């Protein structure tokens, strides 16, 4: 019997489609823009730092107020506005012009401008408040500032994880209950099988911005939520959506929501320690050009960002590898929960086609950029992974509740 089941499964396998010419062009331009973004992200703070313009911004802030905390906040606000304006043409091309050129966007120019202004305001407020932590600690504990800042970063990150999906995300799109009540009942039944009670499912009107399809899990505790783009509801059938949601439920059940929190915290700790070790020598050598001779000077912000960016770039492959592993295990969880290999594979095919993705982008892209396994790998895994067909134990079977 199990031989027949396997033979049937092989016959029903979903092939990995070849990428379209449009997808290949989009991928090539995406890789080029990633390099440009990386260089621009270093060039802008580098120019502001080495020209001494950062010190001039700080001096202007000091003329406005003599309170140190307000100087820091005003400097950061000006820095965020300045860097946003400098990068605005590139952002406009990437987020608006290019997305429309490839048929991936529904966004109006007015919506893009509105979202950009909102993002700038959020960045000004959040950046000004968060910057107070390292610059306050730097003055009081110049030798251990990186440690105390790192410890303080954990509750800040936790707060962001809680508040972002509830307060920040709704600034840009409308979140509401799932309109398809039959689908909602199916999802809730699936959540019960996964051992999740009181699930919160949201539909977001992303079709005003994009034609791409997606779903995600975000937050934790009271802010934990599963979010579906309205585009995924329109373009995937109910069985494909149930697999996609099974994947997202896997993230929750397997505590994948919390792991990125602590991963980000560890990355911050490594970056702060490296900044502490390297910044002294750079300031001693270039203090005349920088216009400051102490790290606790607010004008040192571009230096902090440059060093932190360099460390993050070095550590990114490790962070991405962990992310790919978590995504793979969430795929496994979704397959074991739904046992619907065909729908899982066709969902990934549609994801490839609708989002203009490349099924097998290659090792260099994977190492430096991929937070998920390639869609080719995910389709292959969906076709082949069925331990229940041969009576083998499920890896996550103990998480499931019998109906």
Short mmCIF file of C-alpha atoms in Angstrom, two decimals:
data_model
loop_
_atom_site.label_atom_id
_atom_site.label_comp_id
_atom_site.label_asym_id
_atom_site.label_seq_id
_atom_site.Cartn_x
_atom_site.Cartn_y
_atom_site.Cartn_z
CA UNK A 1 0.00 0.00 0.00
CA UNK A 2 2.70 2.48 0.93
CA UNK A 3 4.48 1.76 -2.39
CA UNK A 4 1.32 2.81 -4.22
CA UNK A 5 1.11 5.92 -2.07
CA UNK A 6 4.69 6.87 -2.92
CA UNK A 7 4.17 6.18 -6.62
CA UNK A 8 1.07 8.34 -6.59
CA UNK A 9 2.96 11.09 -4.79
CA UNK A 10 5.77 11.04 -7.32
CA UNK A 11 3.29 11.28 -10.18
CA UNK A 12 1.62 14.24 -8.48
CA UNK A 13 4.88 16.11 -7.95
CA UNK A 14 4.83 19.76 -8.92
CA UNK A 15 7.71 20.79 -11.21
CA UNK A 16 9.80 23.84 -10.43
CA UNK A 17 9.00 26.37 -13.17
CA UNK A 18 11.75 28.08 -15.07
CA UNK A 19 12.06 31.80 -14.29
CA UNK A 20 10.60 34.16 -16.86
CA UNK A 21 12.78 36.65 -18.72
CA UNK A 22 11.10 39.42 -16.75
CA UNK A 23 11.97 37.66 -13.47
CA UNK A 24 15.59 37.30 -14.57
CA UNK A 25 15.81 41.01 -15.41
CA UNK A 26 14.22 41.89 -12.08
CA UNK A 27 16.70 39.65 -10.26
CA UNK A 28 19.71 41.17 -12.01
CA UNK A 29 18.59 44.69 -11.24
CA UNK A 30 17.77 43.68 -7.67
CA UNK A 31 21.30 42.37 -7.12
CA UNK A 32 22.76 45.55 -8.60
CA UNK A 33 20.57 47.72 -6.38
CA UNK A 34 21.60 45.69 -3.32
CA UNK A 35 25.22 46.60 -4.04
CA UNK A 36 24.26 50.25 -4.64
CA UNK A 37 22.21 50.36 -1.42
CA UNK A 38 25.08 48.87 0.56
CA UNK A 39 27.57 51.39 -0.81
CA UNK A 40 25.20 54.35 -0.40
CA UNK A 41 24.44 53.24 3.14
CA UNK A 42 28.15 53.56 3.91
CA UNK A 43 28.86 56.58 1.71
CA UNK A 44 26.25 58.94 3.15
CA UNK A 45 27.33 58.72 6.82
CA UNK A 46 30.96 58.52 5.69
CA UNK A 47 30.79 61.82 3.81
CA UNK A 48 28.89 63.51 6.65
CA UNK A 49 31.55 62.28 9.09
CA UNK A 50 34.78 62.94 7.16
CA UNK A 51 33.77 66.36 5.87
CA UNK A 52 33.13 67.54 9.42
CA UNK A 53 29.50 68.27 8.56
CA UNK A 54 28.39 66.07 11.44
CA UNK A 55 30.24 68.35 13.87
CA UNK A 56 28.57 71.38 12.28
CA UNK A 57 25.13 69.83 12.81
CA UNK A 58 26.01 69.24 16.47
CA UNK A 59 27.26 72.81 16.86
CA UNK A 60 24.02 74.13 15.41
CA UNK A 61 22.02 71.97 17.83
CA UNK A 62 24.09 73.33 20.73
CA UNK A 63 23.24 76.88 19.68
CA UNK A 64 19.54 76.00 19.86
CA UNK A 65 19.71 74.42 23.34
CA UNK A 66 22.30 73.80 26.04
CA UNK A 67 20.61 70.74 27.53
CA UNK A 68 22.68 67.73 26.53
CA UNK A 69 19.72 65.37 26.11
CA UNK A 70 17.96 67.85 23.82
CA UNK A 71 21.16 68.39 21.84
CA UNK A 72 21.35 64.63 21.23
CA UNK A 73 17.70 64.39 20.21
CA UNK A 74 17.88 67.45 17.95
CA UNK A 75 21.08 66.22 16.30
CA UNK A 76 19.58 62.79 15.62
CA UNK A 77 16.38 64.30 14.23
CA UNK A 78 18.38 66.49 11.84
CA UNK A 79 20.62 63.58 10.87
CA UNK A 80 17.62 61.34 10.07
CA UNK A 81 15.97 64.06 7.98
CA UNK A 82 19.20 64.86 6.13
CA UNK A 83 20.09 61.26 5.29
CA UNK A 84 16.50 60.52 4.23
CA UNK A 85 16.48 63.49 1.86
CA UNK A 86 19.85 62.54 0.36
CA UNK A 87 18.66 58.98 -0.30
CA UNK A 88 15.21 60.08 -1.47
CA UNK A 89 15.84 59.84 -5.25
CA UNK A 90 17.16 56.29 -4.90
CA UNK A 91 14.26 55.34 -2.62
CA UNK A 92 11.76 56.78 -5.08
CA UNK A 93 13.24 54.78 -7.92
CA UNK A 94 13.40 51.51 -5.97
CA UNK A 95 10.04 51.72 -4.19
CA UNK A 96 7.90 53.44 -6.81
CA UNK A 97 9.34 53.69 -10.33
CA UNK A 98 10.90 50.23 -10.49
CA UNK A 99 7.98 48.43 -8.86
CA UNK A 100 5.56 49.96 -11.37
CA UNK A 101 7.90 49.20 -14.26
CA UNK A 102 7.82 45.49 -13.41
CA UNK A 103 4.07 45.44 -12.75
CA UNK A 104 4.46 44.73 -9.03
CA UNK A 105 2.86 47.89 -7.62
CA UNK A 106 -0.60 49.43 -7.39
CA UNK A 107 0.61 52.31 -5.24
CA UNK A 108 -0.31 55.85 -6.20
CA UNK A 109 2.26 58.61 -6.01
CA UNK A 110 0.26 60.24 -3.22
CA UNK A 111 0.32 57.03 -1.16
CA UNK A 112 4.08 56.69 -1.64
CA UNK A 113 4.66 60.28 -0.53
CA UNK A 114 2.36 59.81 2.47
CA UNK A 115 4.09 56.57 3.53
CA UNK A 116 7.52 58.17 3.11
CA UNK A 117 6.58 61.11 5.33
CA UNK A 118 5.11 58.78 7.95
CA UNK A 119 8.24 56.62 7.87
CA UNK A 120 10.41 59.72 8.27
CA UNK A 121 8.41 60.90 11.29
CA UNK A 122 8.59 57.45 12.91
CA UNK A 123 12.34 57.39 12.28
CA UNK A 124 12.83 60.86 13.78
CA UNK A 125 10.87 60.07 16.95
CA UNK A 126 12.23 56.56 17.47
CA UNK A 127 15.81 57.47 16.57
CA UNK A 128 15.87 60.53 18.82
CA UNK A 129 14.62 58.57 21.82
CA UNK A 130 16.76 55.46 21.32
CA UNK A 131 19.96 57.52 20.79
CA UNK A 132 19.62 58.90 24.32
CA UNK A 133 20.60 55.49 25.72
CA UNK A 134 24.16 55.12 24.36
CA UNK A 135 25.01 58.83 24.63
CA UNK A 136 23.82 59.01 28.23
CA UNK A 137 25.73 55.87 29.19
CA UNK A 138 28.85 56.94 27.26
CA UNK A 139 29.33 60.00 29.43
CA UNK A 140 28.78 58.12 32.69
CA UNK A 141 30.66 54.92 31.88
CA UNK A 142 33.05 55.37 28.93
CA UNK A 143 34.67 51.96 29.49
CA UNK A 144 31.55 49.84 29.91
CA UNK A 145 29.07 51.88 27.89
CA UNK A 146 28.75 49.15 25.28
CA UNK A 147 27.76 46.58 27.93
CA UNK A 148 25.15 48.78 29.63
CA UNK A 149 23.76 49.87 26.26
CA UNK A 150 23.53 46.24 25.18
CA UNK A 151 21.63 45.29 28.34
CA UNK A 152 19.27 48.22 27.86
CA UNK A 153 18.68 47.22 24.26
CA UNK A 154 16.77 44.05 25.19
CA UNK A 155 13.73 45.74 26.76
CA UNK A 156 13.79 48.32 23.96
CA UNK A 157 13.70 45.56 21.33
CA UNK A 158 10.95 43.75 23.22
CA UNK A 159 8.93 46.96 23.33
CA UNK A 160 9.41 47.46 19.59
CA UNK A 161 8.33 43.87 18.89
CA UNK A 162 5.17 44.43 20.93
CA UNK A 163 4.29 47.95 19.77
CA UNK A 164 5.27 47.79 16.08
CA UNK A 165 2.48 45.50 14.80
CA UNK A 166 -0.13 47.27 16.95
CA UNK A 167 0.86 50.93 16.51
CA UNK A 168 3.36 51.37 13.66
CA UNK A 169 2.14 48.96 10.96
CA UNK A 170 -1.47 50.34 11.00
CA UNK A 171 -0.06 53.78 10.17
CA UNK A 172 0.66 52.53 6.66
CA UNK A 173 -2.15 50.06 5.93
CA UNK A 174 -5.57 49.11 7.22
CA UNK A 175 -5.71 45.91 9.27
CA UNK A 176 -9.02 44.20 9.88
CA UNK A 177 -10.65 40.83 10.45
CA UNK A 178 -10.59 38.25 7.69
CA UNK A 179 -13.59 38.93 5.44
CA UNK A 180 -13.97 35.33 4.22
CA UNK A 181 -15.62 33.75 7.28
CA UNK A 182 -15.55 30.25 5.82
CA UNK A 183 -11.80 30.52 5.32
CA UNK A 184 -11.47 32.01 8.80
CA UNK A 185 -13.26 29.00 10.29
CA UNK A 186 -10.90 26.66 8.43
CA UNK A 187 -7.87 28.60 9.68
CA UNK A 188 -9.12 28.58 13.27
CA UNK A 189 -9.73 24.84 13.08
CA UNK A 190 -6.19 24.41 11.75
CA UNK A 191 -4.85 26.60 14.56
CA UNK A 192 -6.63 24.40 17.09
CA UNK A 193 -4.99 21.32 15.56
CA UNK A 194 -1.64 23.09 15.91
CA UNK A 195 -2.34 23.63 19.62
CA UNK A 196 -2.89 27.36 19.29
CA UNK A 197 -5.89 28.79 21.13
CA UNK A 198 -7.37 32.22 20.67
CA UNK A 199 -5.57 32.88 17.39
CA UNK A 200 -5.67 36.41 16.00
CA UNK A 201 -5.82 36.58 12.22
CA UNK A 202 -5.70 39.84 10.30
CA UNK A 203 -6.24 40.77 6.69
CA UNK A 204 -4.27 43.82 5.52
CA UNK A 205 -5.14 45.83 2.42
CA UNK A 206 -1.69 45.61 0.84
CA UNK A 207 -3.25 45.63 -2.65
CA UNK A 208 -3.20 49.43 -2.44
CA UNK A 209 0.60 49.17 -2.43
CA UNK A 210 1.62 45.97 -4.17
CA UNK A 211 0.56 43.07 -6.36
CA UNK A 212 2.97 40.71 -4.58
CA UNK A 213 1.59 38.02 -2.28
CA UNK A 214 2.71 37.38 1.26
CA UNK A 215 1.71 36.43 4.79
CA UNK A 216 3.70 36.78 7.97
CA UNK A 217 3.77 36.33 11.72
CA UNK A 218 4.88 39.19 13.92
CA UNK A 219 5.00 40.35 17.51
CA UNK A 220 4.65 38.17 20.58
CA UNK A 221 2.47 37.96 23.64
CA UNK A 222 -0.62 40.14 23.31
CA UNK A 223 0.64 41.62 20.03
CA UNK A 224 1.25 38.24 18.37
CA UNK A 225 -0.68 38.07 15.11
CA UNK A 226 -0.85 36.24 11.80
CA UNK A 227 -1.31 38.64 8.92
CA UNK A 228 -2.45 37.84 5.37
CA UNK A 229 -2.08 40.24 2.48
CA UNK A 230 -5.41 40.62 0.70
CA UNK A 231 -3.45 39.75 -2.44
CA UNK A 232 -2.64 36.27 -1.16
CA UNK A 233 -6.33 35.70 -0.42
CA UNK A 234 -7.22 36.63 -3.99
CA UNK A 235 -4.47 34.65 -5.74
CA UNK A 236 -4.17 31.42 -3.69
CA UNK A 237 -6.91 28.86 -3.18
CA UNK A 238 -8.06 27.90 0.31
CA UNK A 239 -5.83 24.81 0.58
CA UNK A 240 -2.75 26.78 -0.45
CA UNK A 241 -3.63 29.47 2.09
CA UNK A 242 -4.06 26.83 4.81
CA UNK A 243 -0.54 25.57 4.13
CA UNK A 244 0.83 29.13 4.16
CA UNK A 245 -0.88 29.72 7.50
CA UNK A 246 0.35 26.35 8.77
CA UNK A 247 3.85 27.61 8.03
CA UNK A 248 3.16 30.79 10.02
CA UNK A 249 1.65 28.78 12.88
CA UNK A 250 4.86 26.79 12.91
CA UNK A 251 6.78 29.98 13.60
CA UNK A 252 4.58 30.61 16.62
CA UNK A 253 4.49 27.07 18.04
CA UNK A 254 8.24 26.60 17.57
CA UNK A 255 8.99 29.97 19.20
CA UNK A 256 10.50 31.40 16.04
CA UNK A 257 8.97 34.77 16.91
CA UNK A 258 11.23 35.11 19.96
CA UNK A 259 14.43 33.80 18.36
CA UNK A 260 14.88 36.85 16.05
CA UNK A 261 14.47 39.09 19.10
CA UNK A 262 17.40 37.51 20.91
CA UNK A 263 19.33 37.14 17.66
CA UNK A 264 19.02 40.87 17.03
CA UNK A 265 20.03 41.54 20.62
CA UNK A 266 23.18 39.41 20.28
CA UNK A 267 24.02 41.14 17.00
CA UNK A 268 23.66 44.52 18.71
CA UNK A 269 25.98 43.35 21.50
CA UNK A 270 28.67 42.24 19.05
CA UNK A 271 28.37 45.50 17.13
CA UNK A 272 28.58 47.67 20.25
CA UNK A 273 31.64 45.82 21.53
CA UNK A 274 33.37 46.12 18.14
CA UNK A 275 32.51 49.83 17.95
CA UNK A 276 34.01 50.32 21.42
CA UNK A 277 37.21 48.55 20.41
CA UNK A 278 37.69 50.32 17.07
CA UNK A 279 36.34 53.83 17.58
CA UNK A 280 39.12 55.09 19.88
CA UNK A 281 41.87 54.62 17.32
CA UNK A 282 39.85 56.20 14.54
CA UNK A 283 38.97 59.24 16.64
CA UNK A 284 42.59 59.66 17.73
CA UNK A 285 43.73 59.59 14.11
CA UNK A 286 40.99 61.65 12.45
CA UNK A 287 39.65 63.87 15.25
CA UNK A 288 40.58 67.08 13.44
CA UNK A 289 38.74 66.00 10.33
CA UNK A 290 35.78 64.64 12.33
CA UNK A 291 35.47 67.76 14.47
CA UNK A 292 35.20 65.84 17.75
CA UNK A 293 37.62 63.98 20.02
CA UNK A 294 35.23 61.99 22.21
CA UNK A 295 32.83 59.19 21.38
CA UNK A 296 30.17 60.67 23.67
CA UNK A 297 29.90 63.67 21.32
CA UNK A 298 26.60 63.39 19.37
CA UNK A 299 28.57 64.18 16.21
CA UNK A 300 30.03 60.67 16.48
CA UNK A 301 26.73 59.11 15.33
CA UNK A 302 27.88 58.57 11.71
CA UNK A 303 31.01 56.84 13.02
CA UNK A 304 28.90 54.56 15.21
CA UNK A 305 26.64 53.76 12.26
CA UNK A 306 29.54 53.06 9.91
CA UNK A 307 31.25 50.66 12.30
CA UNK A 308 27.99 48.96 13.26
CA UNK A 309 27.07 48.54 9.59
CA UNK A 310 30.44 46.95 8.84
CA UNK A 311 30.04 44.48 11.72
CA UNK A 312 26.47 43.69 10.71
CA UNK A 313 27.61 43.00 7.14
CA UNK A 314 30.22 40.54 8.39
CA UNK A 315 27.76 38.75 10.68
CA UNK A 316 24.82 38.83 8.24
CA UNK A 317 25.60 35.43 6.60
CA UNK A 318 25.31 33.71 9.99
CA UNK A 319 22.09 35.53 10.77
CA UNK A 320 20.68 34.62 7.36
CA UNK A 321 21.65 30.97 7.78
CA UNK A 322 19.73 30.80 11.06
CA UNK A 323 16.74 32.45 9.38
CA UNK A 324 16.80 29.93 6.51
CA UNK A 325 16.84 27.06 9.01
CA UNK A 326 13.84 28.47 10.87
CA UNK A 327 11.93 28.95 7.63
CA UNK A 328 12.69 25.39 6.56
CA UNK A 329 11.42 24.02 9.86
CA UNK A 330 8.27 26.14 9.55
CA UNK A 331 7.75 24.57 6.11
CA UNK A 332 8.14 21.14 7.71
CA UNK A 333 5.63 22.06 10.41
CA UNK A 334 3.13 23.28 7.81
CA UNK A 335 3.47 20.07 5.79
CA UNK A 336 3.07 17.85 8.83
CA UNK A 337 0.05 19.85 9.95
CA UNK A 338 -1.77 19.89 6.59
CA UNK A 339 -0.28 16.81 4.87
CA UNK A 340 -1.10 18.62 1.64
CA UNK A 341 2.12 18.40 -0.35
CA UNK A 342 0.57 19.39 -3.65
CA UNK A 343 -1.00 22.60 -2.31
CA UNK A 344 2.24 23.52 -0.55
CA UNK A 345 4.20 23.12 -3.79
CA UNK A 346 1.68 25.04 -5.91
CA UNK A 347 1.61 27.82 -3.30
CA UNK A 348 5.36 28.24 -3.74
CA UNK A 349 4.98 28.17 -7.53
CA UNK A 350 2.48 31.01 -7.34
CA UNK A 351 4.77 32.88 -4.95
CA UNK A 352 7.56 32.59 -7.52
CA UNK A 353 5.40 33.72 -10.41
CA UNK A 354 3.57 36.57 -8.70
CA UNK A 355 6.65 38.01 -6.95
CA UNK A 356 9.03 37.57 -9.93
CA UNK A 357 11.40 35.40 -7.92
CA UNK A 358 14.19 33.11 -9.09
CA UNK A 359 13.73 29.47 -8.01
CA UNK A 360 17.45 28.74 -7.60
CA UNK A 361 19.42 31.98 -7.20
CA UNK A 362 22.81 30.38 -6.48
CA UNK A 363 25.21 30.15 -3.52
CA UNK A 364 26.51 33.74 -3.54
CA UNK A 365 23.00 35.20 -3.30
CA UNK A 366 22.06 32.62 -0.67
CA UNK A 367 25.13 33.37 1.46
CA UNK A 368 24.81 37.15 1.44
CA UNK A 369 21.11 37.85 0.99
CA UNK A 370 18.71 34.94 1.39
CA UNK A 371 16.64 34.86 4.57
CA UNK A 372 14.55 31.96 3.18
CA UNK A 373 15.45 28.73 1.39
CA UNK A 374 15.18 29.10 -2.36
CA UNK A 375 11.73 28.48 -3.82
CA UNK A 376 13.17 25.62 -5.85
CA UNK A 377 14.32 23.94 -2.65
CA UNK A 378 10.96 24.58 -0.99
CA UNK A 379 9.03 23.10 -3.91
CA UNK A 380 11.32 20.05 -3.95
CA UNK A 381 10.86 19.61 -0.20
CA UNK A 382 7.09 19.96 -0.53
CA UNK A 383 7.07 17.25 -3.18
CA UNK A 384 9.23 14.79 -1.25
CA UNK A 385 8.56 15.24 2.47
CA UNK A 386 5.79 12.87 3.59
CA UNK A 387 6.93 10.66 6.51
CA UNK A 388 3.30 9.82 7.26
CA UNK A 389 3.12 7.89 3.97
CA UNK A 390 5.67 5.33 5.23
CA UNK A 391 4.64 5.28 8.88
CA UNK A 392 7.65 7.29 10.04
CA UNK A 393 7.23 9.56 13.08
CA UNK A 394 6.53 13.24 12.54
CA UNK A 395 9.16 15.61 13.86
CA UNK A 396 6.53 17.95 15.29
CA UNK A 397 3.69 15.49 15.78
CA UNK A 398 3.65 16.01 19.55
CA UNK A 399 2.54 19.61 18.95
CA UNK A 400 -0.64 18.58 17.17
CA UNK A 401 -4.00 18.14 18.88
CA UNK A 402 -6.17 15.25 17.72
CA UNK A 403 -9.49 16.28 16.27
#
